[in-house]
Amino acid sequence: MKKSFKKILKKIKLILISISIVYILNIKNCYSNLNKKIEHGKNLFKQNCTACHSLELKKKLIGPPLYGINEKRNKKWLYKWIKNNKKLRESGDKEAIELYNNSNKVEMPLFTKLSKKEIKDILFFIKKSNNLNKKNNKIMIEKSNFNLINYLKDPFIRTIFLSLFILSLILIYLINKLIYFLKILKLNSFKENGLKKRELSTTKLVFFLMKLKIKKIYYIIQILFITYVIWILWIFLMRIDVNKGYKPNQPIFFSHKIHSGINQIPCEYCHYSSIYSKVSGIPSLNVCMNCHLSINEYNGNYFCFGKTKKYFDNEIKKIYKYLGWNERSRVISGKEFNIKWIRIHNLPDFVYFNHSQHIIVAGKEIKKSKKVDSTCEACHGDVKNMDKISMYNDFTMEWCIKCHKQTKINKHNKYYLNYFNKKNLNKTISSIGGIECGKCHY
């Protein structure tokens, strides 16, 4: 009875040790996912909410302060209010009507395109706002870009690896000792008891099974450790040159939210070559001067990241400086300077991508597939609400192929009508060679 009880205890201990190891290995990833969720919520808040609400959540702008909103309001109600506050008011919701009246009947924009998960992330960011650094109003979040060297430099990770290595050595030592002990025990039992042939074979089998179980535990731990190392290496290799979230500072601060969102300037006005050529191109300063020849100061009501009117006025003057434009004499002086823009979206040289093909030929189908107003948004995100452009998607081969499998063919395009069977036109791009290697790599 005692022996069976001890065996059960040993099994429980082994299970607990296994669970502990798995938990330790995954705890780092849990923190990383949590940080990514907060960062995603913060970015969505900046893109959609900062026109009316302060990033310093305790401050009041046009809209009320949002600090502690998760505790004040019901979650289901918040989803409905953020998604379509007008519909909620029209349904006769008392809270919605009261909030609308208290805000001097100022209409809150509708965010029907935001998914439930995106709204959840925004609310999660607001909830975790007590982690804000008072000095610079930035959440203390680890960088999401994976770097194996930095990852291994982390004391926590190094401690795990060192602990597993020491544990492995201890196990090897203990297993060898146990095997040696079992051999002695077996020999002594044979000598003392003078076992018969049948009993002898049974005892040998018991000792063999015990030895086998100990070895199994050792091998399982080693396999888990090796699997974990391979997993880290695999993640590292798969994230090489994947720069999602890359958001550098540019020589001139250009807010797409002010230009494309508030002033509703179409993307193609500045990036005019995207309609006719492979690349969308960087707009020349002459395009900027079409407007800023007469607009030499910022008179808008929107200010992002705590920036002031003086800051925006100075950014406009940078255009004049780079172009060599004299405001007083209204002539180009000839002292021009090159703007060193930092490229964000840059596919490898071995990948062929044509902007005009996606905008002109597949534009309507991409809009339907991705549920966006502009074709540009399918790849570059909600640019009209971005103050600072960042790489919105992964831009990996997997990401492109997934889109080609989901997006249908333009039935009204003459090229497809002439060269492909009409039956295929009801299918996706992948059915007419949209996932063949030669389409993008040649």
Short mmCIF file of C-alpha atoms in Angstrom, two decimals:
data_model
loop_
_atom_site.label_atom_id
_atom_site.label_comp_id
_atom_site.label_asym_id
_atom_site.label_seq_id
_atom_site.Cartn_x
_atom_site.Cartn_y
_atom_site.Cartn_z
CA MET A 1 0.00 0.00 0.00
CA LYS A 2 2.79 2.39 0.96
CA LYS A 3 4.70 1.54 -2.21
CA SER A 4 1.68 2.25 -4.46
CA PHE A 5 1.08 5.56 -2.58
CA LYS A 6 4.71 6.56 -3.16
CA LYS A 7 4.37 5.73 -6.84
CA ILE A 8 1.29 7.97 -7.11
CA LEU A 9 3.16 10.78 -5.37
CA LYS A 10 6.06 10.43 -7.78
CA LYS A 11 3.72 10.60 -10.76
CA ILE A 12 2.04 13.74 -9.37
CA LYS A 13 5.46 15.35 -8.85
CA LEU A 14 6.48 14.56 -12.43
CA ILE A 15 3.24 16.03 -13.78
CA LEU A 16 3.72 19.21 -11.70
CA ILE A 17 7.34 19.54 -12.88
CA SER A 18 6.23 19.15 -16.53
CA ILE A 19 3.48 21.76 -16.09
CA SER A 20 5.93 24.15 -14.40
CA ILE A 21 8.46 23.80 -17.25
CA VAL A 22 5.78 24.45 -19.90
CA TYR A 23 4.47 27.42 -17.89
CA ILE A 24 7.96 28.96 -17.53
CA LEU A 25 8.63 28.54 -21.25
CA ASN A 26 5.34 30.20 -22.20
CA ILE A 27 5.18 32.99 -19.62
CA LYS A 28 7.51 35.22 -21.68
CA ASN A 29 5.28 34.84 -24.74
CA CYS A 30 2.20 35.71 -22.66
CA TYR A 31 3.82 39.01 -21.64
CA SER A 32 4.82 39.68 -25.25
CA ASN A 33 1.26 39.04 -26.53
CA LEU A 34 -0.15 41.29 -23.81
CA ASN A 35 2.22 44.09 -24.81
CA LYS A 36 1.31 43.66 -28.49
CA LYS A 37 -2.37 43.92 -27.60
CA ILE A 38 -1.78 47.17 -25.68
CA GLU A 39 0.37 48.58 -28.52
CA HIS A 40 -2.30 47.66 -31.09
CA GLY A 41 -4.98 49.33 -28.97
CA LYS A 42 -2.84 52.44 -28.59
CA ASN A 43 -2.27 52.69 -32.36
CA LEU A 44 -6.00 52.26 -33.05
CA PHE A 45 -6.75 54.94 -30.44
CA LYS A 46 -4.31 57.34 -32.14
CA GLN A 47 -5.79 56.67 -35.58
CA ASN A 48 -9.45 56.92 -34.63
CA CYS A 49 -9.92 58.75 -31.32
CA THR A 50 -7.31 61.51 -30.94
CA ALA A 51 -9.32 64.01 -33.03
CA CYS A 52 -11.70 64.36 -30.05
CA HIS A 53 -10.04 62.59 -27.10
CA SER A 54 -6.67 63.26 -25.49
CA LEU A 55 -4.02 60.53 -25.35
CA GLU A 56 -3.57 61.75 -21.77
CA LEU A 57 -6.79 60.03 -20.81
CA LYS A 58 -7.53 62.24 -17.80
CA LYS A 59 -7.63 65.40 -19.95
CA LYS A 60 -10.75 66.73 -21.67
CA LEU A 61 -10.71 67.86 -25.31
CA ILE A 62 -13.82 67.97 -27.53
CA GLY A 63 -14.92 64.65 -26.07
CA PRO A 64 -14.92 63.70 -22.38
CA PRO A 65 -11.86 62.16 -20.64
CA LEU A 66 -11.79 58.38 -21.13
CA TYR A 67 -9.80 57.38 -18.05
CA GLY A 68 -11.69 54.64 -16.17
CA ILE A 69 -14.38 54.29 -18.86
CA ASN A 70 -14.27 50.48 -18.56
CA GLU A 71 -15.38 50.72 -14.94
CA LYS A 72 -18.04 53.39 -15.56
CA ARG A 73 -19.81 51.76 -18.49
CA ASN A 74 -20.97 48.27 -19.46
CA LYS A 75 -18.74 46.55 -22.07
CA LYS A 76 -21.62 45.60 -24.40
CA TRP A 77 -22.90 49.16 -24.25
CA LEU A 78 -19.42 50.53 -25.07
CA TYR A 79 -19.15 48.26 -28.15
CA LYS A 80 -22.51 49.52 -29.43
CA TRP A 81 -21.67 53.17 -28.67
CA ILE A 82 -18.26 53.10 -30.39
CA LYS A 83 -19.52 51.12 -33.39
CA ASN A 84 -22.61 53.25 -34.12
CA ASN A 85 -23.60 55.77 -31.46
CA LYS A 86 -26.30 57.27 -33.71
CA LYS A 87 -28.10 53.93 -34.02
CA LEU A 88 -27.87 53.46 -30.24
CA ARG A 89 -29.41 56.91 -29.63
CA GLU A 90 -32.18 56.28 -32.15
CA SER A 91 -33.02 53.02 -30.35
CA GLY A 92 -33.98 55.19 -27.35
CA ASP A 93 -31.05 54.23 -25.08
CA LYS A 94 -31.19 56.67 -22.12
CA GLU A 95 -27.45 56.58 -21.39
CA ALA A 96 -26.60 57.34 -25.02
CA ILE A 97 -29.06 60.25 -25.23
CA GLU A 98 -27.84 61.69 -21.91
CA LEU A 99 -24.18 61.49 -23.00
CA TYR A 100 -25.04 63.15 -26.33
CA ASN A 101 -26.86 66.03 -24.57
CA ASN A 102 -24.03 66.48 -22.04
CA SER A 103 -21.55 66.82 -24.96
CA ASN A 104 -23.52 69.82 -26.34
CA LYS A 105 -25.04 67.53 -28.99
CA VAL A 106 -21.71 67.19 -30.80
CA GLU A 107 -21.89 64.21 -33.17
CA MET A 108 -19.35 61.47 -32.49
CA PRO A 109 -18.01 59.85 -35.71
CA LEU A 110 -19.30 56.37 -36.57
CA PHE A 111 -16.76 53.54 -36.51
CA THR A 112 -18.71 50.82 -38.31
CA LYS A 113 -15.52 49.41 -39.88
CA LEU A 114 -13.90 48.68 -36.54
CA SER A 115 -14.18 45.01 -35.63
CA LYS A 116 -15.18 43.77 -32.17
CA LYS A 117 -11.56 42.72 -31.53
CA GLU A 118 -10.24 46.20 -32.49
CA ILE A 119 -12.73 47.91 -30.16
CA LYS A 120 -11.74 45.42 -27.44
CA ASP A 121 -8.04 46.35 -27.93
CA ILE A 122 -8.81 50.09 -27.68
CA LEU A 123 -10.71 49.54 -24.44
CA PHE A 124 -7.91 47.29 -23.17
CA PHE A 125 -5.38 50.07 -23.85
CA ILE A 126 -7.56 52.56 -21.92
CA LYS A 127 -7.91 50.08 -19.04
CA LYS A 128 -4.14 49.61 -18.82
CA SER A 129 -3.51 53.37 -19.01
CA ASN A 130 -2.35 53.41 -15.37
CA ASN A 131 0.96 52.05 -16.75
CA LEU A 132 1.57 55.31 -18.57
CA ASN A 133 4.91 56.93 -17.96
CA LYS A 134 4.15 60.43 -16.64
CA LYS A 135 7.26 61.94 -18.17
CA ASN A 136 6.69 61.02 -21.81
CA ASN A 137 3.15 59.54 -21.85
CA LYS A 138 4.34 56.32 -23.45
CA ILE A 139 3.44 52.84 -22.32
CA MET A 140 6.46 50.88 -21.25
CA ILE A 141 6.17 48.13 -23.86
CA GLU A 142 8.84 45.90 -25.29
CA LYS A 143 9.57 46.27 -29.01
CA SER A 144 7.52 43.81 -31.04
CA ASN A 145 10.27 43.22 -33.63
CA PHE A 146 11.80 39.86 -32.81
CA ASN A 147 15.59 39.76 -32.45
CA LEU A 148 17.21 36.45 -31.44
CA ILE A 149 20.37 38.09 -30.03
CA ASN A 150 18.36 40.51 -27.85
CA TYR A 151 16.02 37.67 -26.93
CA LEU A 152 18.89 35.53 -25.65
CA LYS A 153 20.39 38.54 -23.84
CA ASP A 154 17.27 38.71 -21.71
CA PRO A 155 18.22 37.54 -18.17
CA PHE A 156 14.90 35.71 -17.83
CA ILE A 157 15.49 33.60 -20.97
CA ARG A 158 19.13 32.93 -20.05
CA THR A 159 18.01 31.77 -16.60
CA ILE A 160 15.53 29.32 -18.22
CA PHE A 161 18.19 27.90 -20.54
CA LEU A 162 20.73 27.62 -17.73
CA SER A 163 18.17 25.98 -15.42
CA LEU A 164 17.22 23.44 -18.09
CA PHE A 165 20.88 22.68 -18.78
CA ILE A 166 21.66 22.15 -15.06
CA LEU A 167 18.46 20.10 -14.67
CA SER A 168 19.54 17.90 -17.59
CA LEU A 169 22.95 17.29 -16.00
CA ILE A 170 21.38 16.44 -12.66
CA LEU A 171 18.96 14.06 -14.34
CA ILE A 172 21.78 12.32 -16.21
CA TYR A 173 23.68 11.92 -12.94
CA LEU A 174 20.60 10.64 -11.07
CA ILE A 175 19.65 8.22 -13.85
CA ASN A 176 23.14 6.72 -13.89
CA LYS A 177 23.06 6.38 -10.09
CA LEU A 178 19.61 4.79 -10.18
CA ILE A 179 20.64 2.32 -12.86
CA TYR A 180 23.72 1.41 -10.80
CA PHE A 181 21.58 1.10 -7.65
CA LEU A 182 19.04 -1.12 -9.45
CA LYS A 183 21.80 -3.44 -10.67
CA ILE A 184 23.14 -3.86 -7.11
CA LEU A 185 19.62 -4.32 -5.75
CA LYS A 186 18.87 -6.94 -8.38
CA LEU A 187 22.05 -8.90 -7.66
CA ASN A 188 21.44 -8.80 -3.88
CA SER A 189 17.85 -9.99 -4.29
CA PHE A 190 19.04 -12.88 -6.43
CA LYS A 191 21.67 -13.91 -3.87
CA GLU A 192 19.49 -13.57 -0.77
CA ASN A 193 16.24 -15.06 -2.04
CA GLY A 194 17.60 -17.70 -4.41
CA LEU A 195 14.75 -17.01 -6.81
CA LYS A 196 13.44 -19.62 -9.21
CA LYS A 197 13.72 -19.22 -12.99
CA ARG A 198 10.14 -17.97 -13.37
CA GLU A 199 10.46 -15.49 -10.47
CA LEU A 200 13.86 -14.43 -11.76
CA SER A 201 12.50 -13.54 -15.19
CA THR A 202 9.61 -11.54 -13.57
CA THR A 203 12.07 -9.58 -11.36
CA LYS A 204 14.27 -8.81 -14.34
CA LEU A 205 11.22 -7.54 -16.22
CA VAL A 206 10.23 -5.25 -13.30
CA PHE A 207 13.76 -3.80 -13.09
CA PHE A 208 13.85 -3.34 -16.86
CA LEU A 209 10.52 -1.46 -16.85
CA MET A 210 11.66 0.79 -13.99
CA LYS A 211 14.86 1.62 -15.84
CA LEU A 212 12.90 2.25 -19.03
CA LYS A 213 10.51 4.70 -17.28
CA ILE A 214 13.41 6.73 -15.87
CA LYS A 215 15.05 6.92 -19.29
CA LYS A 216 11.75 7.94 -20.87
CA ILE A 217 11.41 10.91 -18.51
CA TYR A 218 14.94 11.98 -19.32
CA TYR A 219 14.38 11.74 -23.09
CA ILE A 220 11.03 13.58 -22.90
CA ILE A 221 12.65 16.53 -21.10
CA GLN A 222 15.48 16.60 -23.64
CA ILE A 223 12.99 16.52 -26.55
CA LEU A 224 10.98 19.37 -25.01
CA PHE A 225 14.14 21.43 -24.57
CA ILE A 226 15.32 20.80 -28.17
CA THR A 227 11.81 21.54 -29.53
CA TYR A 228 11.77 24.86 -27.68
CA VAL A 229 15.17 25.86 -29.15
CA ILE A 230 14.05 24.89 -32.68
CA TRP A 231 10.82 26.85 -32.17
CA ILE A 232 12.75 30.03 -31.22
CA LEU A 233 15.04 29.64 -34.25
CA TRP A 234 12.04 29.05 -36.52
CA ILE A 235 10.30 32.24 -35.32
CA PHE A 236 13.52 34.20 -35.81
CA LEU A 237 14.01 32.89 -39.37
CA MET A 238 10.38 33.53 -40.32
CA ARG A 239 10.56 37.15 -39.05
CA ILE A 240 13.68 38.14 -41.04
CA ASP A 241 12.91 41.36 -42.93
CA VAL A 242 9.30 41.38 -41.72
CA ASN A 243 9.01 44.96 -40.52
CA LYS A 244 5.36 45.29 -39.56
CA GLY A 245 4.90 48.37 -37.38
CA TYR A 246 8.03 50.09 -38.74
CA LYS A 247 7.40 53.82 -38.26
CA PRO A 248 10.45 56.07 -38.77
CA ASN A 249 10.60 59.83 -38.28
CA GLN A 250 10.66 61.70 -41.60
CA PRO A 251 12.57 64.94 -42.44
CA ILE A 252 9.22 66.76 -42.73
CA PHE A 253 6.34 65.78 -40.47
CA PHE A 254 3.49 64.96 -42.83
CA SER A 255 0.14 63.99 -41.32
CA HIS A 256 -1.97 61.88 -43.68
CA LYS A 257 -4.86 62.38 -41.28
CA ILE A 258 -4.81 66.17 -41.86
CA HIS A 259 -4.33 65.92 -45.64
CA SER A 260 -6.21 62.76 -46.64
CA GLY A 261 -8.64 62.47 -43.71
CA ILE A 262 -9.70 65.95 -42.64
CA ASN A 263 -9.08 67.76 -45.97
CA GLN A 264 -10.11 64.68 -48.02
CA ILE A 265 -7.29 64.89 -50.58
CA PRO A 266 -7.39 61.65 -52.66
CA CYS A 267 -4.36 59.35 -52.47
CA GLU A 268 -3.90 59.52 -56.26
CA TYR A 269 -3.52 63.33 -56.19
CA CYS A 270 -0.09 63.04 -54.56
CA HIS A 271 0.78 59.44 -55.55
CA TYR A 272 -0.43 59.95 -59.14
CA SER A 273 1.98 57.39 -60.66
CA SER A 274 0.28 54.54 -58.73
CA ILE A 275 -2.53 54.51 -61.33
CA TYR A 276 -0.27 54.17 -64.36
CA SER A 277 2.95 52.49 -63.22
CA LYS A 278 4.57 49.80 -61.11
CA VAL A 279 5.47 52.15 -58.24
CA SER A 280 3.34 54.73 -56.44
CA GLY A 281 6.29 57.16 -56.27
CA ILE A 282 7.24 59.92 -53.82
CA PRO A 283 5.41 63.20 -54.59
CA SER A 284 7.68 66.02 -55.68
CA LEU A 285 7.68 69.33 -53.79
CA ASN A 286 5.97 70.91 -56.79
CA VAL A 287 2.87 68.87 -55.88
CA CYS A 288 3.08 70.20 -52.30
CA MET A 289 3.37 73.77 -53.65
CA ASN A 290 0.06 73.42 -55.53
CA CYS A 291 -1.54 74.06 -52.15
CA HIS A 292 1.24 75.52 -50.00
CA LEU A 293 1.93 78.31 -52.45
CA SER A 294 -1.04 80.03 -50.79
CA ILE A 295 -1.24 78.03 -47.51
CA ASN A 296 1.86 79.19 -45.62
CA GLU A 297 0.53 78.51 -42.10
CA TYR A 298 -1.59 75.91 -40.37
CA ASN A 299 -5.08 77.08 -39.43
CA GLY A 300 -6.67 73.74 -38.60
CA ASN A 301 -8.23 72.70 -35.29
CA TYR A 302 -6.60 69.28 -35.13
CA PHE A 303 -3.28 68.83 -33.30
CA CYS A 304 -1.69 65.39 -32.97
CA PHE A 305 0.86 64.10 -30.43
CA GLY A 306 0.57 67.35 -28.46
CA LYS A 307 2.05 69.40 -31.34
CA THR A 308 1.31 73.13 -31.66
CA LYS A 309 0.42 75.55 -34.47
CA LYS A 310 3.99 76.89 -34.40
CA TYR A 311 5.35 73.37 -34.99
CA PHE A 312 3.15 72.82 -38.07
CA ASP A 313 4.02 76.30 -39.43
CA ASN A 314 7.73 75.42 -39.19
CA GLU A 315 7.13 72.13 -41.04
CA ILE A 316 5.49 74.08 -43.92
CA LYS A 317 8.50 76.40 -44.00
CA LYS A 318 10.76 73.35 -44.42
CA ILE A 319 9.10 72.78 -47.82
CA TYR A 320 10.12 76.31 -48.86
CA LYS A 321 13.66 75.75 -47.57
CA TYR A 322 14.18 72.47 -49.45
CA LEU A 323 12.68 73.93 -52.64
CA GLY A 324 14.60 77.21 -52.35
CA TRP A 325 11.39 79.24 -52.33
CA ASN A 326 11.50 82.85 -51.12
CA GLU A 327 8.23 83.78 -49.42
CA ARG A 328 8.73 87.56 -49.77
CA SER A 329 9.83 87.79 -53.39
CA ARG A 330 7.81 84.64 -54.26
CA VAL A 331 10.53 83.26 -56.53
CA ILE A 332 12.82 80.21 -56.39
CA SER A 333 16.24 81.41 -55.25
CA GLY A 334 18.08 78.41 -56.71
CA LYS A 335 19.40 77.06 -53.40
CA GLU A 336 17.68 73.69 -53.43
CA PHE A 337 18.25 70.78 -51.05
CA ASN A 338 17.40 67.09 -51.40
CA ILE A 339 14.92 65.65 -48.93
CA LYS A 340 16.17 62.35 -47.55
CA TRP A 341 12.84 60.58 -47.12
CA ILE A 342 13.02 57.23 -45.32
CA ARG A 343 11.37 54.47 -47.31
CA ILE A 344 8.89 52.35 -45.35
CA HIS A 345 7.39 49.92 -47.87
CA ASN A 346 10.16 48.23 -49.83
CA LEU A 347 9.69 44.77 -51.34
CA PRO A 348 12.78 42.69 -52.22
CA ASP A 349 14.21 43.04 -55.75
CA PHE A 350 13.20 39.47 -56.63
CA VAL A 351 9.51 40.30 -56.09
CA TYR A 352 7.48 41.93 -58.88
CA PHE A 353 4.57 44.10 -57.77
CA ASN A 354 2.56 46.50 -59.92
CA HIS A 355 0.43 49.19 -58.26
CA SER A 356 -1.62 49.95 -61.39
CA GLN A 357 -2.60 46.27 -61.78
CA HIS A 358 -4.06 46.24 -58.27
CA ILE A 359 -5.66 49.70 -58.34
CA ILE A 360 -7.11 49.84 -61.88
CA VAL A 361 -7.75 46.17 -62.74
CA ALA A 362 -8.52 44.62 -59.33
CA GLY A 363 -9.55 47.74 -57.40
CA LYS A 364 -13.27 46.99 -57.01
CA GLU A 365 -12.73 43.33 -56.11
CA ILE A 366 -10.05 44.20 -53.53
CA LYS A 367 -12.42 46.70 -51.90
CA LYS A 368 -15.13 44.03 -51.65
CA SER A 369 -12.74 41.36 -50.38
CA LYS A 370 -11.06 43.54 -47.76
CA LYS A 371 -14.16 45.67 -46.99
CA VAL A 372 -12.39 49.01 -47.42
CA ASP A 373 -13.33 52.34 -49.04
CA SER A 374 -10.03 52.75 -50.88
CA THR A 375 -7.85 50.09 -52.55
CA CYS A 376 -4.81 51.62 -50.84
CA GLU A 377 -6.27 50.75 -47.42
CA ALA A 378 -6.19 47.02 -48.21
CA CYS A 379 -2.38 46.99 -48.00
CA HIS A 380 -1.43 50.22 -46.24
CA GLY A 381 -4.18 50.33 -43.61
CA ASP A 382 -6.47 53.22 -42.68
CA VAL A 383 -3.98 55.83 -43.95
CA LYS A 384 -6.48 58.71 -43.80
CA ASN A 385 -6.45 58.37 -40.01
CA MET A 386 -2.66 58.02 -39.62
CA ASP A 387 -0.56 60.93 -38.44
CA LYS A 388 2.61 58.96 -38.89
CA ILE A 389 2.78 56.30 -41.61
CA SER A 390 3.78 52.84 -40.47
CA MET A 391 4.03 49.44 -42.17
CA TYR A 392 0.51 48.18 -41.53
CA ASN A 393 0.81 44.58 -42.82
CA ASP A 394 3.42 41.79 -42.90
CA PHE A 395 3.90 41.91 -46.70
CA THR A 396 5.06 38.29 -46.63
CA MET A 397 4.42 35.80 -49.46
CA GLU A 398 1.85 34.03 -47.28
CA TRP A 399 -0.05 37.31 -46.84
CA CYS A 400 -0.11 37.96 -50.63
CA ILE A 401 -1.21 34.41 -51.50
CA LYS A 402 -4.01 34.54 -48.94
CA CYS A 403 -5.36 37.69 -50.62
CA HIS A 404 -5.13 36.08 -54.09
CA LYS A 405 -7.12 33.11 -52.80
CA GLN A 406 -9.87 35.32 -51.35
CA THR A 407 -10.22 38.04 -54.02
CA LYS A 408 -12.45 37.35 -57.01
CA ILE A 409 -11.68 38.16 -60.67
CA ASN A 410 -12.89 41.33 -62.35
CA LYS A 411 -15.54 39.95 -64.76
CA HIS A 412 -15.78 43.17 -66.75
CA ASN A 413 -12.08 43.40 -67.63
CA LYS A 414 -11.55 42.78 -71.38
CA TYR A 415 -8.23 41.01 -70.86
CA TYR A 416 -9.83 38.32 -68.70
CA LEU A 417 -12.83 38.00 -71.02
CA ASN A 418 -10.59 37.39 -74.07
CA TYR A 419 -7.97 35.10 -72.56
CA PHE A 420 -9.79 33.05 -69.94
CA ASN A 421 -12.77 30.75 -69.87
CA LYS A 422 -15.92 32.52 -68.63
CA LYS A 423 -16.47 29.73 -66.08
CA ASN A 424 -13.21 30.67 -64.35
CA LEU A 425 -14.31 34.28 -63.97
CA ASN A 426 -16.60 33.30 -61.09
CA LYS A 427 -13.59 32.05 -59.16
CA THR A 428 -10.71 33.76 -57.34
CA ILE A 429 -7.42 35.08 -58.77
CA SER A 430 -5.66 31.89 -57.65
CA SER A 431 -7.70 29.89 -60.22
CA ILE A 432 -6.08 31.71 -63.17
CA GLY A 433 -2.48 31.45 -61.98
CA GLY A 434 -2.55 34.04 -59.20
CA ILE A 435 -0.43 31.85 -56.93
CA GLU A 436 2.04 30.60 -59.54
CA CYS A 437 5.70 31.39 -58.74
CA GLY A 438 6.30 33.03 -62.13
CA LYS A 439 3.65 35.70 -61.53
CA CYS A 440 5.78 37.52 -58.97
CA HIS A 441 9.23 35.95 -59.32
CA TYR A 442 10.77 36.09 -62.81
#
